[in-house]
Amino acid sequence: AATRNDYERTPAKPVIDLEPLYEDHPLEFKAAENGHSLAADARRCFYWNVLSGACGHTYGHHSVWQMARPGQPGINGPLMSWKEALDQPGGVQMAVGRRLLESRPWWELVPDQSLLIPHRVPTSVPGAGRYHFVTARTTSGSCALIYVPAGREFGVDLDKLSGTRVKAFWYDPRTGKSTAAGEFEKKGHRYFISPTPGESLDWVLVLDDAVAGFGDPGVKAYQQKK
């Protein structure tokens, strides 16, 4: 929400969240009470930022910033050495997110929550807290990315997209693998539910204008036609 609020200020300026929640960090600095953050927390921060108008994103790990080493007490209970932390899933999944963005004309993306059909209970969709859905589309309407933080049915206003037919994919932000979710007429409202309904597993729904010529999400960087 803070990123989107800054994005909408006048005059427009680049916005970046320089210190989102670090992976494996004590939550609220109270590990004994709240435990540590997970890769999922780092992922949410990434998609919330880049689909809300940020010009970029930073990632941090609690062990890396302090260069935690064996035999030393560390600060606020690091869970591992900095060398081990280099391979933690949250850091790897930042590259997964980057590949998704680069497979589409990311420079055209603008945040657009009007793609979502609000539920009669808004805290369901667009959601709240860690279950907040965020959406962005290209200015041409050729593509939309919807971050789905939980397995809950939601509606999309397809009329916000260009063309007459839509190709859909589910993109797994943990692995970078995509699954085709059908091709259909671009008409009115359509409802979706992620491949893991009822669970707190996040996904990204990718909606493309069927004639735009995009490949599978996350596979190959998009090349602008000259």
GROMACS .gro file of C-alpha atoms in nm:
model
  226
    1ALA     CA    1   0.000   0.000   0.000
    2ALA     CA    2   0.283   0.241   0.081
    3THR     CA    3   0.447   0.176  -0.257
    4ARG     CA    4   0.123   0.239  -0.443
    5ASN     CA    5   0.058   0.557  -0.243
    6ASP     CA    6   0.401   0.694  -0.332
    7TYR     CA    7   0.360   0.591  -0.697
    8GLU     CA    8   0.047   0.801  -0.721
    9ARG     CA    9   0.204   1.119  -0.583
   10THR     CA   10   0.250   1.425  -0.804
   11PRO     CA   11   0.492   1.486  -0.961
   12ALA     CA   12   0.568   1.123  -1.042
   13LYS     CA   13   0.902   0.997  -0.911
   14PRO     CA   14   1.069   0.654  -0.903
   15VAL     CA   15   0.967   0.450  -0.598
   16ILE     CA   16   1.162   0.165  -0.442
   17ASP     CA   17   1.123  -0.019  -0.111
   18LEU     CA   18   1.482  -0.021   0.010
   19GLU     CA   19   1.427  -0.250   0.309
   20PRO     CA   20   1.135  -0.492   0.290
   21LEU     CA   21   1.114  -0.780   0.536
   22TYR     CA   22   1.435  -0.986   0.530
   23GLU     CA   23   1.415  -1.361   0.490
   24ASP     CA   24   1.467  -1.553   0.819
   25HIS     CA   25   1.440  -1.230   1.020
   26PRO     CA   26   1.281  -1.235   1.370
   27LEU     CA   27   0.928  -1.107   1.315
   28GLU     CA   28   0.889  -0.770   1.486
   29PHE     CA   29   1.234  -0.842   1.637
   30LYS     CA   30   1.066  -1.090   1.875
   31ALA     CA   31   1.171  -1.439   1.764
   32ALA     CA   32   1.068  -1.601   2.094
   33GLU     CA   33   0.711  -1.478   2.047
   34ASN     CA   34   0.664  -1.460   1.669
   35GLY     CA   35   0.929  -1.679   1.510
   36HIS     CA   36   1.117  -1.590   1.192
   37SER     CA   37   1.005  -1.481   0.848
   38LEU     CA   38   0.999  -1.727   0.559
   39ALA     CA   39   1.069  -1.722   0.186
   40ALA     CA   40   0.694  -1.666   0.136
   41ASP     CA   41   0.719  -1.337   0.323
   42ALA     CA   42   1.005  -1.222   0.101
   43ARG     CA   43   0.809  -1.326  -0.210
   44ARG     CA   44   0.501  -1.131  -0.109
   45CYS     CA   45   0.707  -0.816  -0.062
   46PHE     CA   46   0.853  -0.859  -0.411
   47TYR     CA   47   0.520  -0.894  -0.593
   48TRP     CA   48   0.344  -0.631  -0.384
   49ASN     CA   49   0.616  -0.384  -0.479
   50VAL     CA   50   0.678  -0.455  -0.847
   51LEU     CA   51   0.306  -0.479  -0.928
   52SER     CA   52   0.225  -0.161  -0.733
   53GLY     CA   53   0.443   0.076  -0.932
   54ALA     CA   54   0.791   0.027  -0.785
   55CYS     CA   55   1.087   0.092  -1.016
   56GLY     CA   56   1.268  -0.203  -0.861
   57HIS     CA   57   1.298  -0.419  -0.551
   58THR     CA   58   1.558  -0.508  -0.290
   59TYR     CA   59   1.599  -0.840  -0.109
   60GLY     CA   60   1.780  -0.908   0.215
   61HIS     CA   61   1.862  -1.203   0.440
   62HIS     CA   62   1.905  -1.171   0.815
   63SER     CA   63   2.230  -1.370   0.815
   64VAL     CA   64   2.384  -1.196   0.515
   65TRP     CA   65   2.354  -0.834   0.624
   66GLN     CA   66   2.550  -0.909   0.943
   67MET     CA   67   2.784  -1.163   0.778
   68ALA     CA   68   2.692  -1.422   1.043
   69ARG     CA   69   2.962  -1.682   1.107
   70PRO     CA   70   2.982  -2.005   1.310
   71GLY     CA   71   3.108  -1.958   1.663
   72GLN     CA   72   2.989  -1.599   1.687
   73PRO     CA   73   2.668  -1.497   1.867
   74GLY     CA   74   2.534  -1.277   1.590
   75ILE     CA   75   2.261  -1.014   1.618
   76ASN     CA   76   1.897  -1.109   1.684
   77GLY     CA   77   1.957  -1.482   1.647
   78PRO     CA   78   2.069  -1.556   1.289
   79LEU     CA   79   1.963  -1.907   1.186
   80MET     CA   80   2.270  -1.991   0.976
   81SER     CA   81   2.596  -1.857   0.839
   82TRP     CA   82   2.596  -1.597   0.563
   83LYS     CA   83   2.738  -1.856   0.321
   84GLU     CA   84   2.448  -2.094   0.384
   85ALA     CA   85   2.203  -1.807   0.350
   86LEU     CA   86   2.314  -1.739  -0.007
   87ASP     CA   87   2.119  -2.049  -0.113
   88GLN     CA   88   1.800  -1.982   0.080
   89PRO     CA   89   1.482  -2.014  -0.129
   90GLY     CA   90   1.370  -1.653  -0.093
   91GLY     CA   91   1.680  -1.523  -0.264
   92VAL     CA   92   1.652  -1.778  -0.544
   93GLN     CA   93   1.286  -1.685  -0.594
   94MET     CA   94   1.377  -1.323  -0.662
   95ALA     CA   95   1.530  -1.449  -0.988
   96VAL     CA   96   1.209  -1.644  -1.055
   97GLY     CA   97   1.013  -1.320  -1.024
   98ARG     CA   98   1.255  -1.135  -1.246
   99ARG     CA   99   1.224  -1.396  -1.521
  100LEU     CA  100   0.847  -1.356  -1.514
  101LEU     CA  101   0.867  -0.980  -1.555
  102GLU     CA  102   1.126  -1.002  -1.831
  103SER     CA  103   0.911  -1.244  -2.031
  104ARG     CA  104   0.658  -0.965  -2.080
  105PRO     CA  105   0.694  -0.592  -2.168
  106TRP     CA  106   0.757  -0.501  -1.804
  107TRP     CA  107   0.837  -0.137  -1.886
  108GLU     CA  108   0.470  -0.089  -1.984
  109LEU     CA  109   0.329  -0.225  -1.657
  110VAL     CA  110   0.108   0.005  -1.451
  111PRO     CA  111  -0.077  -0.092  -1.132
  112ASP     CA  112  -0.449  -0.138  -1.191
  113GLN     CA  113  -0.660  -0.282  -0.910
  114SER     CA  114  -0.974  -0.224  -1.119
  115LEU     CA  115  -0.895  -0.553  -1.295
  116LEU     CA  116  -1.020  -0.730  -0.982
  117ILE     CA  117  -1.389  -0.775  -0.912
  118PRO     CA  118  -1.428  -0.689  -0.542
  119HIS     CA  119  -1.596  -0.952  -0.329
  120ARG     CA  120  -1.901  -0.843  -0.128
  121VAL     CA  121  -1.660  -0.880   0.165
  122PRO     CA  122  -1.359  -0.675   0.049
  123THR     CA  123  -1.120  -0.838   0.294
  124SER     CA  124  -1.163  -1.155   0.086
  125VAL     CA  125  -1.090  -0.987  -0.250
  126PRO     CA  126  -0.891  -0.771  -0.296
  127GLY     CA  127  -0.800  -0.897   0.049
  128ALA     CA  128  -0.603  -0.749   0.334
  129GLY     CA  129  -0.276  -0.799   0.519
  130ARG     CA  130  -0.067  -1.087   0.390
  131TYR     CA  131  -0.359  -1.196   0.168
  132HIS     CA  132  -0.378  -0.877  -0.037
  133PHE     CA  133  -0.415  -0.930  -0.414
  134VAL     CA  134  -0.226  -0.687  -0.639
  135THR     CA  135  -0.256  -0.645  -1.015
  136ALA     CA  136  -0.078  -0.466  -1.298
  137ARG     CA  137  -0.132  -0.451  -1.672
  138THR     CA  138   0.057  -0.316  -1.969
  139THR     CA  139  -0.056   0.024  -2.095
  140SER     CA  140  -0.163  -0.141  -2.422
  141GLY     CA  141  -0.372  -0.400  -2.236
  142SER     CA  142  -0.179  -0.685  -2.398
  143CYS     CA  143  -0.096  -0.852  -2.065
  144ALA     CA  144  -0.200  -0.851  -1.700
  145LEU     CA  145  -0.027  -0.999  -1.397
  146ILE     CA  146  -0.230  -1.076  -1.087
  147TYR     CA  147  -0.056  -1.178  -0.765
  148VAL     CA  148  -0.276  -1.428  -0.583
  149PRO     CA  149  -0.154  -1.472  -0.223
  150ALA     CA  150  -0.403  -1.743  -0.123
  151GLY     CA  151  -0.617  -2.012  -0.286
  152ARG     CA  152  -0.938  -1.813  -0.300
  153GLU     CA  153  -1.173  -1.763  -0.595
  154PHE     CA  154  -1.161  -1.417  -0.750
  155GLY     CA  155  -1.303  -1.238  -1.052
  156VAL     CA  156  -1.128  -1.042  -1.327
  157ASP     CA  157  -1.271  -0.778  -1.557
  158LEU     CA  158  -1.143  -0.907  -1.892
  159ASP     CA  159  -1.261  -0.594  -2.072
  160LYS     CA  160  -0.953  -0.420  -1.933
  161LEU     CA  161  -0.741  -0.625  -2.176
  162SER     CA  162  -0.689  -0.577  -2.548
  163GLY     CA  163  -0.792  -0.813  -2.828
  164THR     CA  164  -1.081  -1.056  -2.852
  165ARG     CA  165  -0.934  -1.368  -2.692
  166VAL     CA  166  -0.725  -1.425  -2.379
  167LYS     CA  167  -0.458  -1.685  -2.301
  168ALA     CA  168  -0.415  -1.762  -1.931
  169PHE     CA  169  -0.130  -1.916  -1.734
  170TRP     CA  170  -0.061  -1.992  -1.370
  171TYR     CA  171   0.297  -1.905  -1.276
  172ASP     CA  172   0.450  -2.069  -0.968
  173PRO     CA  173   0.659  -1.805  -0.785
  174ARG     CA  174   0.843  -2.079  -0.596
  175THR     CA  175   0.974  -2.273  -0.896
  176GLY     CA  176   0.923  -2.054  -1.203
  177LYS     CA  177   0.716  -2.319  -1.377
  178SER     CA  178   0.401  -2.216  -1.561
  179THR     CA  179   0.084  -2.410  -1.634
  180ALA     CA  180  -0.152  -2.324  -1.919
  181ALA     CA  181  -0.496  -2.225  -1.787
  182GLY     CA  182  -0.686  -2.211  -2.116
  183GLU     CA  183  -0.774  -1.974  -2.397
  184PHE     CA  184  -1.114  -1.808  -2.403
  185GLU     CA  185  -1.317  -1.520  -2.536
  186LYS     CA  186  -1.241  -1.183  -2.382
  187LYS     CA  187  -1.583  -1.103  -2.250
  188GLY     CA  188  -1.696  -0.946  -1.923
  189HIS     CA  189  -1.609  -1.100  -1.589
  190ARG     CA  190  -1.437  -1.436  -1.548
  191TYR     CA  191  -1.362  -1.617  -1.223
  192PHE     CA  192  -1.044  -1.808  -1.138
  193ILE     CA  193  -0.903  -2.014  -0.856
  194SER     CA  194  -0.537  -2.104  -0.818
  195PRO     CA  195  -0.402  -2.461  -0.854
  196THR     CA  196  -0.385  -2.497  -0.474
  197PRO     CA  197  -0.729  -2.379  -0.354
  198GLY     CA  198  -0.779  -2.337   0.016
  199GLU     CA  199  -0.409  -2.317   0.095
  200SER     CA  200  -0.185  -2.022   0.178
  201LEU     CA  201   0.025  -2.083  -0.133
  202ASP     CA  202   0.076  -1.786  -0.361
  203TRP     CA  203   0.055  -1.786  -0.742
  204VAL     CA  204   0.062  -1.535  -1.026
  205LEU     CA  205  -0.215  -1.538  -1.286
  206VAL     CA  206  -0.086  -1.424  -1.625
  207LEU     CA  207  -0.346  -1.307  -1.877
  208ASP     CA  208  -0.231  -1.232  -2.233
  209ASP     CA  209  -0.397  -1.100  -2.544
  210ALA     CA  210  -0.396  -1.424  -2.745
  211VAL     CA  211  -0.248  -1.258  -3.054
  212ALA     CA  212   0.029  -1.070  -2.869
  213GLY     CA  213   0.275  -1.349  -2.939
  214PHE     CA  214   0.413  -1.390  -2.587
  215GLY     CA  215   0.573  -1.720  -2.495
  216ASP     CA  216   0.527  -1.916  -2.173
  217PRO     CA  217   0.576  -1.693  -1.867
  218GLY     CA  218   0.927  -1.684  -1.728
  219VAL     CA  219   1.089  -1.883  -2.008
  220LYS     CA  220   1.235  -1.630  -2.249
  221ALA     CA  221   1.294  -1.257  -2.222
  222TYR     CA  222   1.051  -1.056  -2.432
  223GLN     CA  223   1.207  -0.876  -2.726
  224GLN     CA  224   1.036  -0.560  -2.841
  225LYS     CA  225   0.966  -0.563  -3.213
  226LYS     CA  226   1.152  -0.293  -3.402
   0.00000   0.00000   0.00000
